[in-house]
Coordinates of C-alpha atoms (C1' of nucleotides) in Angstrom, one line a residue:
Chain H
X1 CA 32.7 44.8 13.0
X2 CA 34.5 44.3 9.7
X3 CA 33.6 40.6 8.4
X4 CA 36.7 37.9 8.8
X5 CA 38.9 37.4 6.0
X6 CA 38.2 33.6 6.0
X7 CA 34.7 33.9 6.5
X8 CA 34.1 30.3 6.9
X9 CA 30.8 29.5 4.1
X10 CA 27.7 28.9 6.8
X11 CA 26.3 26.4 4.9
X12 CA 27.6 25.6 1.5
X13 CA 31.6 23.9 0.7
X14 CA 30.7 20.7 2.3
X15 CA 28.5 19.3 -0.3
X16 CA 29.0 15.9 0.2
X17 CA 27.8 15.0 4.0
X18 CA 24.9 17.7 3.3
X19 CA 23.7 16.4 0.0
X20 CA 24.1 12.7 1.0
X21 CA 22.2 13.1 3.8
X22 CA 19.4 14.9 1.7
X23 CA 19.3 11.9 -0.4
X24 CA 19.2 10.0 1.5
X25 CA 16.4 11.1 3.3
X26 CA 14.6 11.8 -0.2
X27 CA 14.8 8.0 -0.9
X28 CA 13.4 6.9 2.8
X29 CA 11.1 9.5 3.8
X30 CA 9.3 8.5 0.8
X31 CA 8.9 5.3 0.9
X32 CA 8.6 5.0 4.8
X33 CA 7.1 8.6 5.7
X34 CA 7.8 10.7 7.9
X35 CA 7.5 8.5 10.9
X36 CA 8.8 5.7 9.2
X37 CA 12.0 6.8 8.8
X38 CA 14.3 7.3 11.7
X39 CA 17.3 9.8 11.7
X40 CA 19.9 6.6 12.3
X41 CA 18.3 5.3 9.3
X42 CA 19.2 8.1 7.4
X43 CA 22.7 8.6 8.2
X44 CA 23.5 4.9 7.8
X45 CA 22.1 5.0 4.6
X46 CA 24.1 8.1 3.9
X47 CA 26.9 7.0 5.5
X48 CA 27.1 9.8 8.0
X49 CA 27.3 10.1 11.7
X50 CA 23.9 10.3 13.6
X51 CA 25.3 13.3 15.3
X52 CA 26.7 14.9 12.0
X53 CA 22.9 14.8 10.8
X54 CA 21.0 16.2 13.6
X55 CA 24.3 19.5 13.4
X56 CA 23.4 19.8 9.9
X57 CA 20.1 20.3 10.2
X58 CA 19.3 21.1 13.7
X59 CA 15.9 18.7 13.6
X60 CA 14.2 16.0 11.8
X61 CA 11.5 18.4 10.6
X62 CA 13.8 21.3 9.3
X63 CA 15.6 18.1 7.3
X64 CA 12.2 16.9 5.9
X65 CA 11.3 20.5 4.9
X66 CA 14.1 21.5 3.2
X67 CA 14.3 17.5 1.5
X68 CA 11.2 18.5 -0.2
X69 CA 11.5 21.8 -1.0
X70 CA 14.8 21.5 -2.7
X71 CA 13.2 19.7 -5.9
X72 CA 9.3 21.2 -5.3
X73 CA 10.4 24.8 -6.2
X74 CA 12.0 24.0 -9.3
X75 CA 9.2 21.8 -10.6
X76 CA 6.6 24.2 -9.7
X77 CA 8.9 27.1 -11.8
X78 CA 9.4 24.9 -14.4
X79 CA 5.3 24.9 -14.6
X80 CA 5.4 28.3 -14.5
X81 CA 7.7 28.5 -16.9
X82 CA 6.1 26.5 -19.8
X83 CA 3.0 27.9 -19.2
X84 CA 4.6 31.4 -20.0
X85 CA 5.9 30.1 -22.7
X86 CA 3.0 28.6 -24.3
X87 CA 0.9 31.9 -24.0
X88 CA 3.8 33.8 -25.6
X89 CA 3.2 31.8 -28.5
X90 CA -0.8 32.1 -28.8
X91 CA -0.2 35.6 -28.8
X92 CA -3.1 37.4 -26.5
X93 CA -5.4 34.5 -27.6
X94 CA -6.5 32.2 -24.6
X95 CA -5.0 28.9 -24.3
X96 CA -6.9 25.3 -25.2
X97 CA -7.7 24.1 -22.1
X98 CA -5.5 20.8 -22.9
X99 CA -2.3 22.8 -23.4
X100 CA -2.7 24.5 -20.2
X101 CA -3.1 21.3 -18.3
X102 CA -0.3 20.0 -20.3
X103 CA 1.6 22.1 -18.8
X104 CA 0.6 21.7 -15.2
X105 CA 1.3 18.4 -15.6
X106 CA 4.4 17.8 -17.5
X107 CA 6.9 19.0 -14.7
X108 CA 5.7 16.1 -12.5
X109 CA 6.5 13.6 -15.0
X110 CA 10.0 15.5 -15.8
X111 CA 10.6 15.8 -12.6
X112 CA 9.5 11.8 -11.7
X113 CA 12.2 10.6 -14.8
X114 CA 15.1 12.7 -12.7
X115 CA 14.3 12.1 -9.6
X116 CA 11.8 8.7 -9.0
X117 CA 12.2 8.9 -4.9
X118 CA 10.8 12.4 -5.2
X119 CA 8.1 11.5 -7.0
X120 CA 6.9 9.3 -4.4
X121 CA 7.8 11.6 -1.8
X122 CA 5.9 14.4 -3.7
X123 CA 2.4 12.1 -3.6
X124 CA 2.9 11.3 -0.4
X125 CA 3.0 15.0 1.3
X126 CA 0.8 16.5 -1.3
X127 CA -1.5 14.1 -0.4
X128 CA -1.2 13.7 3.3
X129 CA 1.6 16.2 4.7
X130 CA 2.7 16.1 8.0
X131 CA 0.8 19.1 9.6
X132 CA 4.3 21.5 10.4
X133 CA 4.7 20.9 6.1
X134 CA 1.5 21.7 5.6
X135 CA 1.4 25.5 5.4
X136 CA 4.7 25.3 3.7
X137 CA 3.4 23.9 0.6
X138 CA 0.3 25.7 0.6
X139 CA 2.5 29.7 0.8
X140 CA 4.6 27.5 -2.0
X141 CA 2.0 26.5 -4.0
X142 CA -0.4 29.0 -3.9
X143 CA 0.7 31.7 -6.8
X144 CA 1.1 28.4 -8.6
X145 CA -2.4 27.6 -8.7
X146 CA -4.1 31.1 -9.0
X147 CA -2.0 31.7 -12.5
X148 CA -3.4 28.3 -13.6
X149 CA -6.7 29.2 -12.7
X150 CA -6.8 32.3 -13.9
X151 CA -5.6 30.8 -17.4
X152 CA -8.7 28.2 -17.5
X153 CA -11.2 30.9 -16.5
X154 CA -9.9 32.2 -19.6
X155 CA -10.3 29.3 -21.7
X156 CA -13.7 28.1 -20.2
X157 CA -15.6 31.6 -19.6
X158 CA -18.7 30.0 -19.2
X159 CA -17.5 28.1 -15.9
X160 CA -18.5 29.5 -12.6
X161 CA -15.1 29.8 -10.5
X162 CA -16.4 27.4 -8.0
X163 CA -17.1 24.9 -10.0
X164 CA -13.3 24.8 -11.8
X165 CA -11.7 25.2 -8.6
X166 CA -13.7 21.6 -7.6
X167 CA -12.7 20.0 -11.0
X168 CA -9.6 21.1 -10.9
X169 CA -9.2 18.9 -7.5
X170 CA -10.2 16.0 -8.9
X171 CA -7.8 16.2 -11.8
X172 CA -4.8 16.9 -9.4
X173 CA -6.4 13.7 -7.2
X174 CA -6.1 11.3 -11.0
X175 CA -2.6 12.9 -11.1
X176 CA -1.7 12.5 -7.6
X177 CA -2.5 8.8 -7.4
X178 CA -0.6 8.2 -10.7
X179 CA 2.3 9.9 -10.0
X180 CA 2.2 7.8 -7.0
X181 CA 1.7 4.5 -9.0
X182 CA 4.3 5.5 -11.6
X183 CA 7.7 6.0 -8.9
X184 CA 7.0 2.3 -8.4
X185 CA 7.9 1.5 -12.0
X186 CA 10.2 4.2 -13.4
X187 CA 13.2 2.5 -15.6
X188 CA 11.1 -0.5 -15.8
X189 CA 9.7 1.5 -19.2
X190 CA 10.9 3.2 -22.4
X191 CA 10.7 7.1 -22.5
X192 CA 7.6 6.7 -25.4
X193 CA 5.8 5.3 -22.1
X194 CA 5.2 7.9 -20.2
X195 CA 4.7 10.6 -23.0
X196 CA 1.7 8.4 -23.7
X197 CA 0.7 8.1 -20.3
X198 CA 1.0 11.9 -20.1
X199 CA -0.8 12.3 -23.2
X200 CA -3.3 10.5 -22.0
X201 CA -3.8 11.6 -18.6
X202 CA -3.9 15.1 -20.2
X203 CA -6.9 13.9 -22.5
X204 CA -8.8 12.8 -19.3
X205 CA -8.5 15.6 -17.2
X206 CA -9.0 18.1 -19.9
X207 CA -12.3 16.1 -20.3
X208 CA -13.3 16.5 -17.3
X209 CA -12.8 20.0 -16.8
X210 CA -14.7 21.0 -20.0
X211 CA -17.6 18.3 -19.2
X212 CA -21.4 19.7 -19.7
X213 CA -22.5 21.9 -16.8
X214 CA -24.2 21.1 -14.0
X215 CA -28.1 22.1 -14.5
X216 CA -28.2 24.3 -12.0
X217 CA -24.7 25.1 -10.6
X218 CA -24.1 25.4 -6.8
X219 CA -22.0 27.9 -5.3
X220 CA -18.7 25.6 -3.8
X221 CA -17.2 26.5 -1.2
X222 CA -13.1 26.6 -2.2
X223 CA -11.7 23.3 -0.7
X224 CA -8.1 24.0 0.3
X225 CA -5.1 22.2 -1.6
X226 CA -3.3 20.2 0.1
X227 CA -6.4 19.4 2.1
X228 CA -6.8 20.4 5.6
X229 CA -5.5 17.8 7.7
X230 CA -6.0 17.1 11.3
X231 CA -2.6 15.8 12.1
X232 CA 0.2 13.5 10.7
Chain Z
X1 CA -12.9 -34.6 23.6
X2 CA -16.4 -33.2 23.8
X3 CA -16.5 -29.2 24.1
X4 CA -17.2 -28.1 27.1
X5 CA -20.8 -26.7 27.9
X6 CA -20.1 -23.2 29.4
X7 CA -18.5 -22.8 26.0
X8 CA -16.9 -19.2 26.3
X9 CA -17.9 -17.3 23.3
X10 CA -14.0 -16.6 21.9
X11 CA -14.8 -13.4 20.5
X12 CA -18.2 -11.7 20.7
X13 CA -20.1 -11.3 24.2
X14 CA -17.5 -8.2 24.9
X15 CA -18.9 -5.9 22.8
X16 CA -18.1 -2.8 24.5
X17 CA -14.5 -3.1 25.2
X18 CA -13.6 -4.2 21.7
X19 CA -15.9 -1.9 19.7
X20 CA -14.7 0.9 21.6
X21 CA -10.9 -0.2 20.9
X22 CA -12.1 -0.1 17.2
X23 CA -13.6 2.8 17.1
X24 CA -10.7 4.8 18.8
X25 CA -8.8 3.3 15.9
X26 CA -10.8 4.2 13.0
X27 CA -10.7 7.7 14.4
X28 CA -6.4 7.4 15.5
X29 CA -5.6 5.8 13.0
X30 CA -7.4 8.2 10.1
X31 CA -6.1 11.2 11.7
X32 CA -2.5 10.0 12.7
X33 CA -1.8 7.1 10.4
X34 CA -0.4 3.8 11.1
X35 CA 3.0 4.7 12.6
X36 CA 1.4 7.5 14.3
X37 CA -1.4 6.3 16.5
X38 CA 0.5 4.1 19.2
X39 CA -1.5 1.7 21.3
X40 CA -1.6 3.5 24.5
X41 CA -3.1 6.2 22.4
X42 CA -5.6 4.1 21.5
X43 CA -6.1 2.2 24.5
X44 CA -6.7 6.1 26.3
X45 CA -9.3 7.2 23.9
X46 CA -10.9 3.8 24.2
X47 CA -10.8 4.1 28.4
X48 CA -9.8 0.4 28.2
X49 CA -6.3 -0.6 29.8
X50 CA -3.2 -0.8 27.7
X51 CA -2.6 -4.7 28.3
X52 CA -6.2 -5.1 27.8
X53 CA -5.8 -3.8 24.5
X54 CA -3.3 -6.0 22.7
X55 CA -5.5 -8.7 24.6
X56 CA -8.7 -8.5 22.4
X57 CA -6.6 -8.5 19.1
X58 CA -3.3 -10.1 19.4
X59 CA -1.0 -7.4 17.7
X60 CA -0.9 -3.9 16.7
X61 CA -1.4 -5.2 13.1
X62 CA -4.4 -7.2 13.6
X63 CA -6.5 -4.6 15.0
X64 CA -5.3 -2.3 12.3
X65 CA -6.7 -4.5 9.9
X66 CA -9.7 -5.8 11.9
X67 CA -10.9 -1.9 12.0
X68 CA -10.1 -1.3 8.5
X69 CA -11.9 -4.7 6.9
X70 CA -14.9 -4.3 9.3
X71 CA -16.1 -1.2 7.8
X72 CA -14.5 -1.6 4.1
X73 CA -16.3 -4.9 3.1
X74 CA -20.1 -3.6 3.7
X75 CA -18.8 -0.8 1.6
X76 CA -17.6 -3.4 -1.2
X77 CA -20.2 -5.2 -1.1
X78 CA -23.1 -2.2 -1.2
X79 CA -21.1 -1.1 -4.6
X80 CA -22.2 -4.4 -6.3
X81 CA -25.1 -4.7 -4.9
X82 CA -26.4 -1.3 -6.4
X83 CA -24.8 -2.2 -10.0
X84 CA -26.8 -6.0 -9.9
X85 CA -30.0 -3.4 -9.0
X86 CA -29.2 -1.1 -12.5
X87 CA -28.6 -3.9 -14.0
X88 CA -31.6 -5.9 -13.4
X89 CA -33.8 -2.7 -14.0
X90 CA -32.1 -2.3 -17.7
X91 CA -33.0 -5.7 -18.4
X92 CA -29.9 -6.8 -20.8
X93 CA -29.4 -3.3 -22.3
X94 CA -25.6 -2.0 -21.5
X95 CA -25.8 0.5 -18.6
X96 CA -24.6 4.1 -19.4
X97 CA -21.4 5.0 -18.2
X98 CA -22.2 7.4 -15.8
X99 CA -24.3 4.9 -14.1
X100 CA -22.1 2.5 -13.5
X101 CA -19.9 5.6 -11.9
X102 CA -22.4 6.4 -9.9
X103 CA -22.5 3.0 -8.2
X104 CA -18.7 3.1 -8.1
X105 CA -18.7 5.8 -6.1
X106 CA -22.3 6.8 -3.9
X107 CA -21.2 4.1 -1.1
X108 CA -18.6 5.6 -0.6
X109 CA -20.0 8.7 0.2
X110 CA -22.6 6.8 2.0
X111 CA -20.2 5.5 4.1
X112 CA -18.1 8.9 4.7
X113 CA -21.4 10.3 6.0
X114 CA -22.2 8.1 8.2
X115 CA -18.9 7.0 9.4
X116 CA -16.6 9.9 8.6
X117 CA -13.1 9.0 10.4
X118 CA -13.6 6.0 8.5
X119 CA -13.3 8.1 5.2
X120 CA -9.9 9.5 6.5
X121 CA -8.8 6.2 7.2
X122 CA -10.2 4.2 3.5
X123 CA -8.2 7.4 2.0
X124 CA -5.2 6.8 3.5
X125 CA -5.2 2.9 3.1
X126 CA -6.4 2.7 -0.6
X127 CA -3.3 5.6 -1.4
X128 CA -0.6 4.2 0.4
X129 CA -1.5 0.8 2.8
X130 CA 0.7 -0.2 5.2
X131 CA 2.9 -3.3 3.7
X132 CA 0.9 -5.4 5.5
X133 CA -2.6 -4.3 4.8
X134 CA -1.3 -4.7 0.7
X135 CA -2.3 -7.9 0.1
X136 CA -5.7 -8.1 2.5
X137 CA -6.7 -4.9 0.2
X138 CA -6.5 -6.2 -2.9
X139 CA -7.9 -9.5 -2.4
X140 CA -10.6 -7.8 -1.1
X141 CA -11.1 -5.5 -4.1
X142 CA -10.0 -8.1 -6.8
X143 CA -13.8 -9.5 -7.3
X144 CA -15.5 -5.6 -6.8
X145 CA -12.9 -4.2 -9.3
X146 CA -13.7 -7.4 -12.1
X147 CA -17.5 -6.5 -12.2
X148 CA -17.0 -3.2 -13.0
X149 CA -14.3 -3.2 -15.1
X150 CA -16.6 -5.9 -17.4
X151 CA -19.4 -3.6 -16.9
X152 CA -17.8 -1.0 -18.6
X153 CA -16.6 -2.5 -21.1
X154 CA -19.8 -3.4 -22.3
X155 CA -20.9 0.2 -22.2
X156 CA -17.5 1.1 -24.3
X157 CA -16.9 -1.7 -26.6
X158 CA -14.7 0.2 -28.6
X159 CA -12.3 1.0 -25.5
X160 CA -8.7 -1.0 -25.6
X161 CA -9.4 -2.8 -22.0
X162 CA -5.7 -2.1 -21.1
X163 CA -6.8 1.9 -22.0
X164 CA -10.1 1.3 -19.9
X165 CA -8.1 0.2 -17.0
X166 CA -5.6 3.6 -17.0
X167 CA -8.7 5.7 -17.1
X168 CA -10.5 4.0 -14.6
X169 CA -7.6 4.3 -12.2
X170 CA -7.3 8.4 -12.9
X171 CA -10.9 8.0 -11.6
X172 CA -10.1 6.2 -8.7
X173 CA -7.6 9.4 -8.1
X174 CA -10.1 12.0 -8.5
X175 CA -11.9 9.7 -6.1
X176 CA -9.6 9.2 -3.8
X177 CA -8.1 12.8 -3.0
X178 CA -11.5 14.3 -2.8
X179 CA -12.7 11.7 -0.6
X180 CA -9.9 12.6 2.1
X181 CA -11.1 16.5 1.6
X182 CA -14.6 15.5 1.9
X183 CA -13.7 13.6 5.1
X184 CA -12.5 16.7 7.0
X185 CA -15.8 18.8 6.7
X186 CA -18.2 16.3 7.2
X187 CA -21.0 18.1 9.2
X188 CA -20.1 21.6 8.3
X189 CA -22.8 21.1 5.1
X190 CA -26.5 20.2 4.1
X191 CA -27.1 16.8 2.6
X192 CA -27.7 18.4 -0.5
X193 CA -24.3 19.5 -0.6
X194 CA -22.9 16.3 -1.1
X195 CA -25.4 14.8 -3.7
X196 CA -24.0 17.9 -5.6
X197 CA -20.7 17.1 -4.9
X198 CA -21.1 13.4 -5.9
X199 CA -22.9 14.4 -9.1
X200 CA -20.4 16.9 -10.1
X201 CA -17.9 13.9 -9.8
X202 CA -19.6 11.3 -11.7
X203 CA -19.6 14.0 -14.4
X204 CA -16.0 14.4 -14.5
X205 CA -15.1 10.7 -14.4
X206 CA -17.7 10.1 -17.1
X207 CA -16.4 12.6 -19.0
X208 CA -12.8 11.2 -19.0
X209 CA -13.6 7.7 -19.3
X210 CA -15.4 8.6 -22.8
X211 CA -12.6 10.9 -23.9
X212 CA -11.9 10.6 -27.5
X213 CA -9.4 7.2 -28.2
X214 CA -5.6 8.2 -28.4
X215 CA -4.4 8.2 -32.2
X216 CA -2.2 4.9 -31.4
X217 CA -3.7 3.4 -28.7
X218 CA -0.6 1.8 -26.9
X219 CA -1.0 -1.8 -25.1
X220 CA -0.5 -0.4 -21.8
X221 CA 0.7 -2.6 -19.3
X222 CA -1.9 -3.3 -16.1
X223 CA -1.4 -0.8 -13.5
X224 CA -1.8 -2.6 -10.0
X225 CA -4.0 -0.9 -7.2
X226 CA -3.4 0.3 -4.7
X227 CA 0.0 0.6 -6.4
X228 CA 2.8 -2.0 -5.3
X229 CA 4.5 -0.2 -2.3
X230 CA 8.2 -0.8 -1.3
X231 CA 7.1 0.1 2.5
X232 CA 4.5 1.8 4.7
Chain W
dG1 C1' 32.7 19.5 11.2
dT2 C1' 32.6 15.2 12.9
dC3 C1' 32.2 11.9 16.3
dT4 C1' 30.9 9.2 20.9
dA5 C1' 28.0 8.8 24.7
dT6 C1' 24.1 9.6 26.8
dA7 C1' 19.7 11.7 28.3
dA8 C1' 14.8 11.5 28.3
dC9 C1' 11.2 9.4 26.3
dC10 C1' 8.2 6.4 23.6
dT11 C1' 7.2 2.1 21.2
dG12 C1' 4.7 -2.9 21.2
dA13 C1' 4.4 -7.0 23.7
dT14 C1' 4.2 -10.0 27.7
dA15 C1' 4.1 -12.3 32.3
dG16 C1' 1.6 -12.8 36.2
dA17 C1' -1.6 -10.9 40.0
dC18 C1' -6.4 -10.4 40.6
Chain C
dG1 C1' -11.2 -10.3 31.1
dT2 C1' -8.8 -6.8 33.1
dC3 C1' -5.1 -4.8 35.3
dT4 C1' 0.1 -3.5 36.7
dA5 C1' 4.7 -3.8 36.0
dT6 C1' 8.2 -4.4 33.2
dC7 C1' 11.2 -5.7 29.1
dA8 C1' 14.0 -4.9 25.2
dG9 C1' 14.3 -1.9 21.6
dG10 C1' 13.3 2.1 19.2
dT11 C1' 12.9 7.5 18.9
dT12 C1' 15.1 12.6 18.7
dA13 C1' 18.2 15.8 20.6
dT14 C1' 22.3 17.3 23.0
dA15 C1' 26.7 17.9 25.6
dG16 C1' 31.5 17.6 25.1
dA17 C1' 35.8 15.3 23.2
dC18 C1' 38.6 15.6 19.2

DNA sequence: GTCTATAACCTGATAGAC
DNA sequence: GTCTATCAGGTTATAGAC
C-alpha cells in the first residue's frame, strides 16, 4: 500500500536515451515524414538500440506525438503570452490588428531560430498531419485560436466572423509555406533577416485581413484548422 | 531496318488499363501521399493486376510523376493563357493587380472542381514534392512563374522585384493551404460558393501584394519554390 | 533499462507462363 | 498485355536473456 522508498522515476532520470531519441526523431520525421522515417532509422541516428526505442515509447505514433508536442505547447504559450502582454499595455483599448498578428506570428519564427528541424516538422503536420495527430493538435490548438479571434473581432468590428475566420486561413497558409521555406535556410542568414522577413510577412497578412469588404458578404461556413484530412 | 508494319502503338491503344492506373493514383496518392499509397493499393482500386501495373509505367516513380504532370501542365498552361486574354483586351495598359491574381489562381480552382483528388494531390506536391518530383516541378513552373512575376511588376513599378517575389510567395501560401481545405469538401457546396471563395482570395492577395513598402526595403535574397527539400 | 533475435507483415520489382 | 509466383529488403512490435 505504502509507496517504495526507492520509487524508481517512471519516466524521467534517464534523459539522455529518451531525449536522444526525441531528437532524433524531431530531425527525421521532418524531413522524411512520418512514413519516411523508420524506427531503426531513428535509433541509429540516436545511437540507441531498436528495442530500447520501441520500450521507451511503446509505438511509433505515441513517439511522433509526443516529438511534436514537446516544442508545439511551448510556442503556442509563448503566443499566448505576448499577446497578454501587449493588451496589458494598450490598457482596455483594442489592439492594431498588426500587433496582434505580430504576435501570432513571432513564436514560430523564435521557435524556427531554436529549433530549425521543428520548424519543418511543425509545416509539415500542421499542414498535412497524419490522421491519429490530427485531433491532437486541433484539442491543442483550439483555445489558441478563439483568443486570437476574439482579439481581431475586436480590432475590425465591422467584419462578419465568417469572413475573419476565412482570412485568417489564408494568412496562416502564407505563414505555413514560409515557415516551411525558411527551416531550409536557417544559419545560412543574419538575425536582422528574419526580423525583416517577419516584419514583412506581418505587413502582408495584416493587409489582408483589413482588405475592403466583400459587396455583399456570404455567410462561410468555418473551415476547420488543421484541415480535415482523409488519411496520411 | 525498316519498322515493321503492324507497328504496336508503345503507349496509347490501352487506354483503360492505364487511365484507370492513373486515376487510382491521383485519388491514393492525394489522400495517402507518396510513401503511403503502395502499388498493390493502387493496382486494387484500379482492378488491374499488380505485375500489370509496374508494366504500363516502369517504376513506382514514373507513374507518380506521369499522374501528377498529366493533369498539372493543362493547368499551367490555362493560367497563361487567361493572362495573354487580359492582356490583349487592355491593349498595352498595365493590368491591375487583382487581375493578374485572378488568373493566378481561377485554374486552379477550375481544376479542383472538376478534378478534385487532383487538388489534394497538386497541394501536397507544390508544399513538400517528393525529391524526385523537385526538379520536374520547377522546370515546369519556371516559364508560368516568369510571366507573372514580369506582369506584376509592371502593375507595381515601384515594388523592389526581390520584395515582389516574398510577397508573391506568401500568396502562393494562402493559396496553397486553402486549396488542400477546399479539396476535401468539394461537392458539399453551390458553384457560387466557390466564386465567393476565389474572390475573397484575390482580395486578400491583392491586398498584401500592394501593402505599403517596408521603411528599408532589404535586398532579399530569391526564395526558391517549392522550397529546396532535403527529402520526401 | 538495454539488448538480441525473431515474428508477422508489407514494400517495389521481376522472371516466366499464358 | 496480363497474370502468378517469388525475391530481397524493408516495416513495427514483442518475447526473453542479461
Amino acid at each position: 500500500m505504502f509507496p517504495m522508498e526507492k520509487s524508481a522515476p517512471k519516466v524521467p532520470s534517464d534523459r539522455t536515451t529518451r531525449d536522444r531519441l526525441l531528437d532524433a526523431a524531431e530531425h527525421l520525421f521532418g524531413i522524411h515524414g512520418y512514413k519516411g522515417a523508420g524506427m531503426r532509422m531513428l535509433a541509429e541516428e540516436a545511437g540507441v538500440n531498436l528495442g530500447a526505442a520501441t520500450y521507451h515509447f511503446g509505438s511509433k505514433d505515441a513517439l511522433y506525438i509526443e516529438t511534436f508536442l514537446r516544442r508545439f505547447r511551448v510556442m503556442n504559450a509563448e503566443r499566448l503570452r505576448l499577446l497578454r502582454e501587449s493588451e496589458e499595455q494598450a490598457e482596455g483599448k483594442p489592439l492594431p490588428v498588426a500587433r496582434i498578428v505580430d504576435c501570432m506570428i513571432r513564436p514560430l519564427f523564435q521557435s524556427g531560430l531554436k529549433h530549425p528541424s521543428f520548424q519543418l516538422l511543425l509545416a509539415r503536420n500542421l499542414f498535412m498531419p497524419p490522421p491519429f495527430l490530427h485531433a491532437v493538435i486541433r484539442q491543442e490548438l483550439e483555445p489558441n485560436i478563439k483568443v486570437f479571434q476574439a482579439a481581431l473581432l475586436r480590432a475590425l468590428p465591422a467584419m462578419p466572423d465568417s469572413l475573419l475566420h476565412l482570412r485568417t486561413m489564408f494568412g496562416m497558409g502564407a505563414l505555413l509555406v514560409f515557415s516551411f521555406q525558411m527551416a531550409q535556410m536557417v544559419f545560412e542568414r543574419h538575425a536582422t533577416f528574419y526580423e525583416n522577413v517577419l516584419e514583412e510577412m506581418v505587413r502582408f497578412i495584416s493587409a489582408g485581413l483589413q482588405s475592403e469588404l466583400p459587396p455583399s458578404p456570404e455567410q462561410w461556413l468555418p473551415f476547420p484548422f488543421p484541415p480535415d484530412s482523409e488519411s496520411r
